[in-house]
Coordinates of C-alpha atoms and ligand atoms in Angstrom, one line a residue:
X281 CA -59.7 4.0 48.1
X282 CA -57.0 3.1 45.6
X283 CA -53.4 3.9 46.3
X284 CA -51.2 4.3 43.2
X285 CA -48.7 1.7 42.4
X286 CA -45.2 2.9 41.6
X287 CA -44.9 4.3 38.1
X288 CA -43.0 2.1 35.6
X289 CA -40.1 3.7 33.8
X290 CA -39.2 1.2 31.0
X291 CA -36.3 3.3 29.7
X292 CA -34.7 3.5 33.1
X293 CA -35.2 -0.2 33.7
X294 CA -33.8 -1.1 30.2
X295 CA -30.7 1.0 30.9
X296 CA -30.1 -0.7 34.3
X297 CA -30.6 -4.1 32.7
X298 CA -28.1 -3.2 29.9
X299 CA -25.5 -2.3 32.5
X300 CA -26.3 -5.4 34.5
X301 CA -25.9 -7.6 31.4
X302 CA -22.6 -5.9 30.4
X303 CA -21.0 -6.4 33.8
X304 CA -22.3 -10.0 34.3
X305 CA -21.1 -10.9 30.8
X306 CA -17.7 -9.4 31.4
X307 CA -17.4 -11.1 34.9
X308 CA -18.8 -14.5 33.8
X309 CA -15.6 -16.3 34.5
X310 CA -14.5 -14.4 37.6
X311 CA -13.6 -16.9 40.4
X312 CA -15.1 -16.3 43.8
X313 CA -12.0 -17.2 45.8
X314 CA -10.2 -14.5 43.8
X315 CA -12.9 -12.0 44.7
X316 CA -12.3 -12.8 48.4
X317 CA -8.6 -12.3 48.0
X318 CA -8.8 -9.2 45.8
X319 CA -11.6 -7.2 47.3
X320 CA -10.5 -5.8 50.6
X321 CA -13.3 -5.9 53.2
X322 CA -15.6 -8.1 51.0
X323 CA -16.6 -10.4 53.8
X324 CA -17.3 -7.4 56.1
X325 CA -19.2 -5.6 53.4
X326 CA -21.4 -8.6 52.5
X327 CA -22.0 -9.9 56.1
X328 CA -25.1 -8.5 57.7
X329 CA -26.4 -9.0 61.2
X330 CA -30.2 -8.6 61.3
X331 CA -32.8 -9.6 63.9
X332 CA -30.7 -12.5 65.4
X333 CA -29.5 -13.7 62.0
X334 CA -26.1 -13.4 60.4
X335 CA -26.0 -13.5 56.6
X336 CA -22.8 -14.0 54.7
X337 CA -23.2 -13.2 51.0
X338 CA -19.5 -12.9 50.3
X339 CA -19.3 -16.2 48.5
X340 CA -21.8 -15.0 45.9
X341 CA -20.5 -14.5 42.4
X342 CA -20.9 -10.8 41.9
X343 CA -17.8 -8.7 42.2
X344 CA -18.1 -5.2 43.7
X345 CA -19.1 -3.8 40.3
X346 CA -21.6 -6.5 39.7
X347 CA -23.2 -5.7 43.1
X348 CA -23.3 -2.0 42.1
X349 CA -25.0 -3.0 38.8
X350 CA -27.5 -5.1 40.8
X351 CA -28.2 -2.2 43.1
X352 CA -28.7 0.1 40.1
X353 CA -31.2 -2.4 38.9
X354 CA -33.0 -2.4 42.2
X355 CA -33.1 1.5 42.1
X356 CA -34.3 1.5 38.5
X357 CA -37.1 -1.0 39.3
X358 CA -38.2 1.2 42.2
X359 CA -37.8 -1.4 44.9
X360 CA -38.0 1.3 47.5
X361 CA -41.4 2.6 46.2
X362 CA -42.7 -1.0 45.8
X363 CA -41.9 -1.9 49.4
X364 CA -43.6 1.2 50.6
X365 CA -46.6 0.4 48.4
X366 CA -46.8 -3.0 50.0
X367 CA -46.7 -1.7 53.5
X368 CA -49.1 1.1 52.7
X369 CA -51.7 -1.4 51.5
X370 CA -51.8 -0.6 47.8
X371 CA -53.3 -3.2 45.4
X372 CA -49.9 -4.8 44.9
X373 CA -51.6 -8.0 43.8
X374 CA -53.1 -6.2 40.8
X375 CA -54.6 -9.2 39.0
X376 CA -56.8 -9.8 42.0
X377 CA -57.2 -6.2 43.0
X378 CA -55.9 -6.9 46.5
X379 CA -53.5 -5.4 49.0
X380 CA -50.8 -7.7 50.3
X381 CA -50.4 -7.0 54.0
X382 CA -48.9 -9.9 55.9
X383 CA -46.7 -7.4 57.8
X384 CA -49.9 -6.1 59.4
X385 CA -50.4 -9.5 60.9
X386 CA -47.2 -9.4 62.9
X387 CA -47.0 -5.8 63.8
X388 CA -47.1 -5.0 67.5
X389 CA -50.4 -3.8 69.0
X390 CA -51.3 -0.3 68.2
X391 CA -50.1 -0.3 64.6
X392 CA -52.1 1.5 61.9
X393 CA -52.0 -0.6 58.7
X394 CA -54.6 0.1 56.0
X395 CA -55.6 -2.2 53.1
X396 CA -56.7 -0.2 50.1
X397 CA -57.3 2.7 52.5
X398 CA -59.3 0.8 55.0
X399 CA -57.9 0.4 58.5
X400 CA -57.2 -3.2 59.4
X401 CA -54.9 -3.3 62.5
X402 CA -57.7 -3.3 65.1
X403 CA -59.4 -6.2 63.6
X404 CA -56.1 -8.1 63.3
X405 CA -55.4 -7.5 67.0
X406 CA -58.9 -8.6 68.0
X407 CA -58.7 -11.9 66.1
X408 CA -55.2 -12.5 67.4
X409 CA -56.3 -11.9 71.0
X410 CA -59.3 -14.2 70.6
X411 CA -57.3 -16.9 69.0
X412 CA -54.5 -16.8 71.6
X413 CA -57.2 -16.8 74.4
X414 CA -58.9 -19.8 72.9
X415 CA -55.5 -21.6 72.5
X416 CA -54.6 -20.8 76.1
X417 CA -58.0 -22.1 77.3
X418 CA -57.3 -25.4 75.6
X419 CA -53.8 -25.6 77.0
X420 CA -55.2 -24.9 80.5
X421 CA -58.0 -27.4 80.2
X422 CA -60.7 -24.8 80.5
X423 CA -62.0 -25.5 77.0
X424 CA -62.8 -29.2 76.8
X425 CA -64.4 -31.6 74.4
X426 CA -68.0 -32.8 74.2
X427 CA -67.6 -35.5 76.9
X428 CA -65.7 -33.2 79.3
X429 CA -62.3 -34.6 78.3
X430 CA -59.3 -32.3 78.0
X431 CA -58.0 -31.9 74.5
X432 CA -54.7 -33.9 74.1
X433 CA -54.3 -33.8 70.3
X434 CA -54.9 -31.4 67.5
X435 CA -55.3 -32.5 63.9
X436 CA -54.5 -29.7 61.5
X437 CA -56.1 -30.1 58.1
X438 CA -55.0 -27.8 55.2
X439 CA -52.8 -27.8 52.2
X440 CA -50.3 -25.4 50.5
X441 CA -50.1 -22.2 52.4
X442 CA -52.6 -23.6 54.9
X443 CA -50.2 -26.4 55.8
X444 CA -46.5 -25.7 54.9
X445 CA -46.0 -22.7 57.2
X446 CA -47.6 -24.1 60.4
X447 CA -46.1 -27.5 59.8
X448 CA -42.6 -25.9 59.6
X449 CA -43.2 -23.8 62.7
X450 CA -44.4 -26.8 64.7
X451 CA -41.4 -28.9 63.6
X452 CA -39.0 -26.1 64.4
X453 CA -40.3 -25.1 67.8
X454 CA -42.0 -28.2 69.2
X455 CA -40.9 -29.5 72.6
X456 CA -39.4 -32.9 72.5
X457 CA -42.3 -34.3 74.4
X458 CA -45.2 -32.0 73.9
X459 CA -48.2 -32.0 76.2
X460 CA -50.4 -31.6 73.2
X461 CA -49.8 -33.7 70.2
X462 CA -50.2 -31.7 66.9
X463 CA -50.6 -33.7 63.7
X464 CA -50.9 -32.4 60.1
X465 CA -52.9 -33.7 57.2
X466 CA -52.6 -32.2 53.7
X467 CA -52.8 -34.9 51.1
X468 CA -56.0 -36.2 49.6
X469 CA -54.5 -39.6 49.9
X470 CA -56.6 -41.1 52.7
X471 CA -53.5 -42.7 54.0
X472 CA -52.2 -39.5 55.5
X473 CA -55.4 -39.0 57.5
X474 CA -55.4 -42.6 58.6
X475 CA -51.9 -42.2 59.9
X476 CA -52.7 -39.0 61.7
X477 CA -55.7 -40.4 63.4
X478 CA -54.0 -43.6 64.5
X479 CA -53.8 -43.8 68.3
X480 CA -56.0 -40.7 68.8
X481 CA -59.2 -40.7 70.9
X482 CA -62.0 -38.6 69.3
X483 CA -63.1 -37.4 72.8
X484 CA -59.7 -35.6 73.3
X485 CA -59.0 -34.6 69.7
X486 CA -59.6 -31.1 68.2
X487 CA -59.8 -30.9 64.5
X488 CA -58.8 -27.6 62.9
X489 CA -59.7 -27.1 59.3
X490 CA -57.6 -24.4 57.7
X491 CA -58.5 -23.1 54.2
X492 CA -58.5 -19.5 53.0
X493 CA -61.2 -20.3 50.5
X494 CA -62.8 -23.3 52.2
X495 CA -63.3 -24.8 48.7
X496 CA -60.1 -26.7 48.3
X497 CA -60.8 -30.2 47.2
X498 CA -58.1 -31.9 49.4
X499 CA -59.0 -30.0 52.5
X500 CA -62.7 -30.5 52.2
X501 CA -62.3 -34.3 51.6
X502 CA -60.1 -34.6 54.6
X503 CA -62.4 -32.5 56.7
X504 CA -65.3 -34.8 55.9
X505 CA -63.1 -37.8 56.9
X506 CA -62.2 -36.2 60.2
X507 CA -65.8 -35.1 60.9
X508 CA -67.1 -38.6 60.2
X509 CA -64.4 -40.0 62.6
X510 CA -65.5 -37.7 65.3
X511 CA -69.2 -38.2 64.7
X512 CA -68.9 -42.0 65.0
X513 CA -67.7 -41.6 68.6
X514 CA -69.2 -38.3 70.0
X515 CA -72.7 -37.1 70.9
X516 CA -74.1 -35.2 67.9
X517 CA -74.7 -32.0 69.8
X518 CA -71.1 -31.9 71.0
X519 CA -69.4 -32.3 67.6
X520 CA -69.0 -28.6 67.0
X521 CA -66.8 -28.3 70.0
X522 CA -64.2 -30.5 68.2
X523 CA -64.3 -28.7 64.9
X524 CA -62.6 -25.4 64.4
X525 CA -62.4 -23.5 61.1
X526 CA -59.8 -20.9 60.0
X527 CA -60.8 -19.2 56.8
X528 CA -61.3 -16.0 54.9
X529 CA -64.7 -17.5 54.1
X530 CA -66.0 -18.0 57.7
X531 CA -69.6 -18.7 56.6
X532 CA -68.5 -21.8 54.7
X533 CA -66.6 -23.0 57.8
X534 CA -69.7 -22.5 60.0
X535 CA -71.9 -24.3 57.5
X536 CA -69.5 -27.2 57.5
X537 CA -70.1 -27.6 61.2
X538 CA -67.2 -25.7 62.9
X539 CA -68.2 -24.5 66.3
X540 CA -65.4 -21.9 66.4
X541 CA -64.2 -20.0 63.3
X542 CA -61.3 -17.6 63.2
X543 CA -61.2 -15.3 60.1
X544 CA -58.6 -13.5 58.1
X545 CA -58.9 -11.2 55.2
X546 CA -58.4 -11.6 51.5
X547 CA -55.3 -9.4 51.7
X548 CA -53.5 -12.3 53.4
X549 CA -52.0 -14.5 50.6
X550 CA -52.2 -18.3 51.3
X551 CA -48.4 -18.7 51.3
X552 CA -48.0 -15.6 53.5
X553 CA -50.6 -16.6 56.0
X554 CA -48.8 -18.4 58.8
X555 CA -48.8 -15.2 60.8
X556 CA -52.6 -15.3 61.1
X557 CA -55.0 -17.8 62.8
X558 CA -53.7 -20.3 60.2
X559 CA -51.1 -21.2 62.8
X560 CA -53.8 -21.8 65.5
X561 CA -52.6 -25.4 65.9
X562 CA -49.1 -24.2 66.7
X563 CA -50.4 -21.6 69.1
X564 CA -52.3 -24.4 70.9
X565 CA -49.2 -26.6 70.9
X566 CA -46.6 -24.0 71.7
X567 CA -48.5 -21.3 73.6
X568 CA -49.3 -17.7 73.0
X569 CA -45.9 -16.4 74.1
X570 CA -44.0 -18.4 71.5
X571 CA -46.4 -17.2 68.8
X572 CA -45.9 -13.6 69.8
X573 CA -42.2 -14.2 69.7
X574 CA -42.5 -15.5 66.1
X575 CA -44.5 -12.4 65.2
X576 CA -42.0 -10.2 66.9
X577 CA -39.0 -11.7 65.0
X578 CA -40.8 -11.2 61.7
X579 CA -41.8 -7.7 62.6
X580 CA -38.2 -6.8 63.3
X581 CA -37.3 -8.1 59.9
X582 CA -40.2 -6.0 58.4
X583 CA -38.7 -2.9 60.0
X584 CA -35.3 -3.7 58.7
X585 CA -36.7 -4.2 55.2
X586 CA -38.7 -1.1 55.2
X587 CA -36.1 1.3 56.8
X588 CA -32.6 0.1 55.7
X589 CA -31.1 1.5 52.5
X590 CA -31.1 -1.0 49.6
X591 CA -27.3 -1.5 49.7
X592 CA -27.4 -2.9 53.3
X593 CA -30.9 -4.4 53.2
X594 CA -30.8 -8.2 53.8
X595 CA -33.9 -9.3 51.8
X596 CA -32.8 -7.0 49.0
X597 CA -29.2 -8.3 48.8
X598 CA -30.5 -11.9 49.0
X599 CA -32.8 -11.1 46.1
X600 CA -30.0 -9.4 44.1
X601 CA -27.7 -12.4 44.5
X602 CA -30.5 -14.6 43.1
X603 CA -31.2 -12.3 40.2
X604 CA -27.4 -12.2 39.4
X605 CA -27.3 -16.0 39.5
X606 CA -30.4 -16.4 37.3
X607 CA -30.0 -13.6 34.9
X608 CA -26.3 -12.9 34.9
X609 CA -25.0 -16.5 35.1
X610 CA -28.1 -18.4 33.9
X611 CA -28.3 -20.6 36.9
X612 CA -31.9 -21.8 36.8
X613 CA -32.0 -23.7 40.1
X614 CA -31.1 -23.0 43.7
X615 CA -30.7 -25.5 46.6
X616 CA -31.4 -24.7 50.2
X617 CA -29.8 -26.9 52.9
X618 CA -31.0 -26.2 56.5
X619 CA -28.5 -27.5 58.9
X620 CA -31.1 -28.1 61.6
X621 CA -33.5 -31.0 61.9
X622 CA -36.2 -28.6 63.0
X623 CA -36.0 -26.8 59.7
X624 CA -36.3 -29.9 57.6
X625 CA -39.5 -28.6 56.0
X626 CA -37.9 -25.3 55.0
X627 CA -37.2 -26.4 51.4
X628 CA -40.8 -27.4 51.0
X629 CA -42.0 -24.1 52.5
X630 CA -39.7 -22.2 50.1
X631 CA -40.8 -24.1 47.1
X632 CA -44.3 -22.8 47.6
X633 CA -43.2 -19.3 48.7
X634 CA -40.8 -18.8 45.8
X635 CA -42.1 -21.0 43.0
X636 CA -45.8 -20.1 43.4
X637 CA -44.9 -16.5 43.8
X638 CA -42.4 -16.0 41.0
X639 CA -42.8 -19.0 38.7
X640 CA -44.5 -16.8 36.2
X641 CA -44.3 -16.4 32.4
X642 CA -45.8 -12.9 32.0
X643 CA -44.9 -9.5 33.4
X644 CA -47.3 -7.2 35.2
X645 CA -48.8 -5.8 32.0
X646 CA -49.4 -9.3 30.6
X647 CA -46.6 -9.3 28.1
X648 CA -44.3 -12.4 27.8
X649 CA -41.5 -12.2 30.4
X650 CA -38.2 -11.9 28.6
X651 CA -36.3 -12.4 31.8
X652 CA -36.1 -15.7 33.6
X653 CA -38.3 -15.2 36.6
X654 CA -38.0 -17.5 39.6
X655 CA -35.7 -20.6 39.6
X656 CA -36.4 -24.1 40.7
X657 CA -35.9 -24.4 44.4
X658 CA -35.1 -27.7 46.1
X659 CA -33.3 -29.0 49.1
X660 CA -32.9 -31.4 52.0
X661 CA -31.7 -30.8 55.5
X662 CA -28.0 -31.1 56.1
X663 CA -26.2 -33.3 56.5
X664 CA -28.7 -35.7 54.8
X665 CA -28.5 -33.9 51.5
X666 CA -24.8 -34.4 51.4
X667 CA -25.3 -38.1 51.0
X668 CA -27.9 -37.7 48.3
X669 CA -27.6 -34.9 45.7
X670 CA -24.5 -33.0 46.8
X671 CA -22.4 -35.1 44.4
X672 CA -24.0 -33.3 41.5
X673 CA -23.6 -29.9 43.3
X674 CA -19.9 -30.5 43.6
X675 CA -19.0 -32.1 40.2
X676 CA -22.1 -31.9 38.0
X677 CA -21.8 -29.6 34.9
X678 CA -24.9 -27.6 36.0
X679 CA -23.9 -25.0 38.6
X680 CA -26.5 -24.8 41.3
X681 CA -26.1 -21.9 43.8
X682 CA -26.6 -23.1 47.4
X683 CA -27.9 -21.6 50.6
X684 CA -26.8 -22.9 54.0
X685 CA -29.0 -22.2 56.9
X686 CA -27.0 -23.0 60.0
X687 CA -28.2 -23.2 63.6
X688 CA -25.3 -23.3 66.1
X689 CA -27.1 -25.0 68.9
X690 CA -30.0 -27.3 67.9
X691 CA -30.3 -29.2 71.2
X692 CA -29.6 -27.7 74.6
X693 CA -26.4 -29.1 76.2
X694 CA -25.2 -30.9 73.1
X695 CA -22.2 -30.1 70.9
X696 CA -23.5 -28.5 67.7
X697 CA -20.1 -28.5 66.0
X698 CA -20.5 -31.9 64.2
X699 CA -23.5 -30.4 62.4
X700 CA -22.4 -26.9 61.6
X701 CA -18.8 -27.8 60.7
X702 CA -20.3 -29.8 57.8
X703 CA -22.1 -26.7 56.5
X704 CA -19.0 -24.7 56.6
X705 CA -17.0 -27.4 54.9
X706 CA -19.6 -27.9 52.1
X707 CA -19.7 -24.2 51.3
X708 CA -15.9 -24.0 51.3
X709 CA -15.6 -27.1 49.0
X710 CA -18.2 -25.8 46.6
X711 CA -16.3 -22.5 46.3
X712 CA -12.7 -23.6 46.4
X713 CA -12.9 -26.9 44.5
X714 CA -9.7 -28.8 43.8
X715 CA -7.6 -28.8 40.7
X716 CA -6.5 -32.0 38.9
X717 CA -3.0 -31.2 39.9
X718 CA -3.9 -30.8 43.6
X719 CA -6.0 -34.0 43.5
X720 CA -3.0 -35.9 41.9
X721 CA -0.5 -34.5 44.4
X722 CA -2.8 -35.4 47.4
X723 CA -3.0 -39.0 46.2
X724 CA 0.7 -39.3 45.7
X725 CA 1.3 -37.8 49.1
X726 CA -0.9 -40.5 50.6
X727 CA 1.3 -43.1 49.0
X728 CA -0.6 -43.9 45.8
X729 CA 1.5 -44.9 42.7
X730 CA 1.8 -42.2 40.0
X731 CA -0.1 -44.1 37.2
X732 CA -3.1 -44.7 39.5
X733 CA -3.0 -41.1 40.7
X734 CA -2.9 -39.9 37.1
X735 CA -5.9 -42.0 36.2
X736 CA -8.0 -41.0 39.2
X737 CA -7.1 -37.3 39.3
X738 CA -9.9 -36.1 36.9
X739 CA -12.5 -38.1 39.0
X740 CA -11.3 -36.5 42.2
X741 CA -11.0 -33.0 41.0
X742 CA -13.7 -30.4 41.7
X743 CA -14.4 -27.3 39.5
X744 CA -15.3 -25.1 42.5
X745 CA -16.5 -21.5 42.0
X746 CA -20.0 -22.5 43.0
X747 CA -21.8 -19.6 44.8
X748 CA -23.4 -19.9 48.1
X749 CA -25.0 -17.8 50.9
X750 CA -24.8 -18.8 54.6
X751 CA -27.3 -17.7 57.1
X752 CA -26.4 -18.3 60.8
X753 CA -28.3 -18.2 64.0
X754 CA -27.4 -19.1 67.5
X755 CA -30.6 -21.0 68.2
X756 CA -33.8 -21.7 66.6
X757 CA -36.2 -19.6 68.7
X758 CA -39.6 -18.2 67.8
X759 CA -37.9 -14.8 67.1
X760 CA -35.1 -16.1 64.8
X761 CA -37.6 -18.4 63.0
X762 CA -39.9 -15.4 62.4
X763 CA -37.1 -13.3 61.2
X764 CA -35.9 -16.0 58.8
X765 CA -39.3 -16.6 57.2
X766 CA -40.0 -12.9 56.8
X767 CA -36.5 -12.5 55.3
X768 CA -37.5 -15.1 52.6
X769 CA -40.9 -13.5 52.1
X770 CA -39.4 -10.1 51.4
X771 CA -36.6 -11.5 49.3
X772 CA -39.2 -13.2 47.1
X773 CA -41.2 -9.9 46.7
X774 CA -38.1 -8.0 45.7
X775 CA -37.3 -10.5 43.0
X776 CA -40.8 -10.2 41.7
X777 CA -40.4 -6.4 41.6
X778 CA -37.1 -6.7 39.6
X779 CA -38.6 -9.3 37.2
X780 CA -41.7 -7.0 37.0
X781 CA -44.1 -9.8 37.9
X782 CA -47.0 -10.1 40.3
X783 CA -45.6 -12.4 43.1
X784 CA -49.0 -12.6 44.8
X785 CA -51.3 -14.5 42.4
X786 CA -51.1 -18.1 41.4
X787 CA -53.3 -18.6 38.3
X788 CA -51.0 -21.4 37.2
X789 CA -52.5 -23.8 39.7
X790 CA -56.1 -23.4 38.4
X791 CA -56.1 -25.4 35.2
X792 CA -55.0 -28.6 36.9
X793 CA -57.7 -28.2 39.5
X794 CA -60.4 -27.9 36.9
X795 CA -59.3 -30.9 35.0
X796 CA -59.0 -33.0 38.2
X797 CA -62.6 -32.2 38.9
X798 CA -63.6 -33.4 35.5
X799 CA -61.6 -36.6 35.7
X800 CA -63.0 -37.3 39.2
X801 CA -66.6 -36.7 38.2
X802 CA -66.2 -39.1 35.3
X803 CA -64.6 -41.8 37.5
X804 CA -67.5 -41.5 40.0
X805 CA -70.1 -41.5 37.3
X806 CA -68.5 -44.5 35.5
X807 CA -68.1 -42.7 32.1
X808 CA -65.1 -41.5 30.0
X809 CA -63.8 -38.1 31.0
X810 CA -64.5 -35.2 28.7
X811 CA -60.9 -35.0 27.8
X812 CA -59.8 -35.5 24.2
X813 CA -56.2 -36.4 24.8
X814 CA -55.7 -40.2 24.2
X815 CA -53.0 -40.6 26.8
X816 CA -55.2 -39.4 29.6
X817 CA -58.1 -41.5 28.4
X818 CA -55.9 -44.6 28.1
X819 CA -54.5 -44.1 31.7
X820 CA -58.0 -43.4 32.9
X821 CA -59.1 -46.7 31.5
X822 CA -56.4 -48.5 33.5
X823 CA -57.3 -46.7 36.7
X824 CA -61.1 -46.5 36.8
Ligands
F6P1038 O1 -52.2 -24.6 45.5 C1 -52.9 -23.5 45.3 C2 -53.4 -22.8 46.5 O2 -54.4 -21.9 46.1 C3 -52.3 -22.2 47.3 O3 -52.0 -20.9 46.9 C4 -53.0 -22.2 48.7 O4 -52.0 -21.9 49.7 C5 -53.5 -23.6 48.7 O5 -54.0 -23.8 47.4 C6 -54.6 -23.8 49.7 O6 -55.7 -23.0 49.5 P1 -56.8 -22.8 50.7 O7 -56.1 -22.2 51.8 O8 -57.8 -21.8 50.1 O9 -57.4 -24.1 51.0

């Protein structure tokens, strides 16, 4: 059954964009510190507490009227209807004719989600229960390897959405000294697999192959390496006990030799799949309770997103800040700095989530996108990034909006202030800056002679006025992590709605895959690749 997508009203959209452009043009040079002084209650208005997270958007660049224009845009682009369409299981991913229903994966038992009119919640619950039961059996030592050994290590093989989410979850929540070692392999570079297998005993190692399609070149190559490694040490008839598949194509996983296969549906996008059995390795490593906590945190964010008016809706406001930066101020990049070692892979996760979702050149109807679409996203954990690229954030001519994700307590019983005080200081410095006069006066106050102070002042001045958002949480728990990741997912979706693009396909990764196959076949067959470009042919000649 097809559920209608929201109607498109080009005239209404154009009017809202015109108003947005006019306000953004007028306010281009507004200074954020002045907004904080001038707009009474700005911090309170732009601080939201949602599902264990506190978001402060008050240091974004929109003035009150700019925010109104952004909200007008969200209304005119029917964000409310689109979010309902997503939760109702309409074919939001229109180029592939698919529903997009990751919220169904994290809904509590008893939910009634439908994909294209077909009920899905019961099946989701069944697979979830089976997966958690299997994980708990491994943790308890009831499910053992071919030689009767307890499983002590899990090697998770997958790439892109089949890697980044689970890897982040494991890094964020893993105990310091886990009873079960969980290792990840994504790259087709055999070095990564060799590193992952080092020190492991095949008799106590479970290999989990995660691939939505079960056709991905890197994952299949790594799966073969791991299967060979197991086969060299284990009895042939026991191999299947050590190979688990997670896929939307379970037949292929079984054919490969997986003894257990957990499925998921095509309405789960790869980069939105960590809520499914794709995270089996984390469930084994962390336990079912932690996984259910992760789902509960995300589900709370789903409810907030669905039920809260646009003006106070966290993912919507985050998306509008980004649209304002990209469209209003032409800021084509954004940096994300998680101040928590456990979130060190968050920038990598967001790169796929945001750049694969919204890095598009055409709108929903196939016409060229005249608006920017998604910016470049990059980042490093704080404080490491401060000693690398923050110089450019502070003084470079390109203004890069920043996002600080701050965890108050990263390690039980330890003082978190040295970490979080840095985040606060960076956001403040980016916004306030320091004038040449202030820089000069500071140096003279510290005893420097006037001539030297004059010469150095331009080098030691900061333009300031660089927007940022801060997201705070007390601790990194399954619940707060789930809420954070769901926040980003919905933010990405809202941006796609405003830019009028399909955030759920990824045709842009296909061409490179096809060409890679051609080059590889030529290398293996010892002939020149069927590629005309002389540069590729010349490099091929040097490598083959
Ligand atoms: O890189 C493209 C992509 O298709 C991603 O969207 C996906 O997450 C990844 O490859 C892995 O795909 P699969 O899970 O099918 O192996």
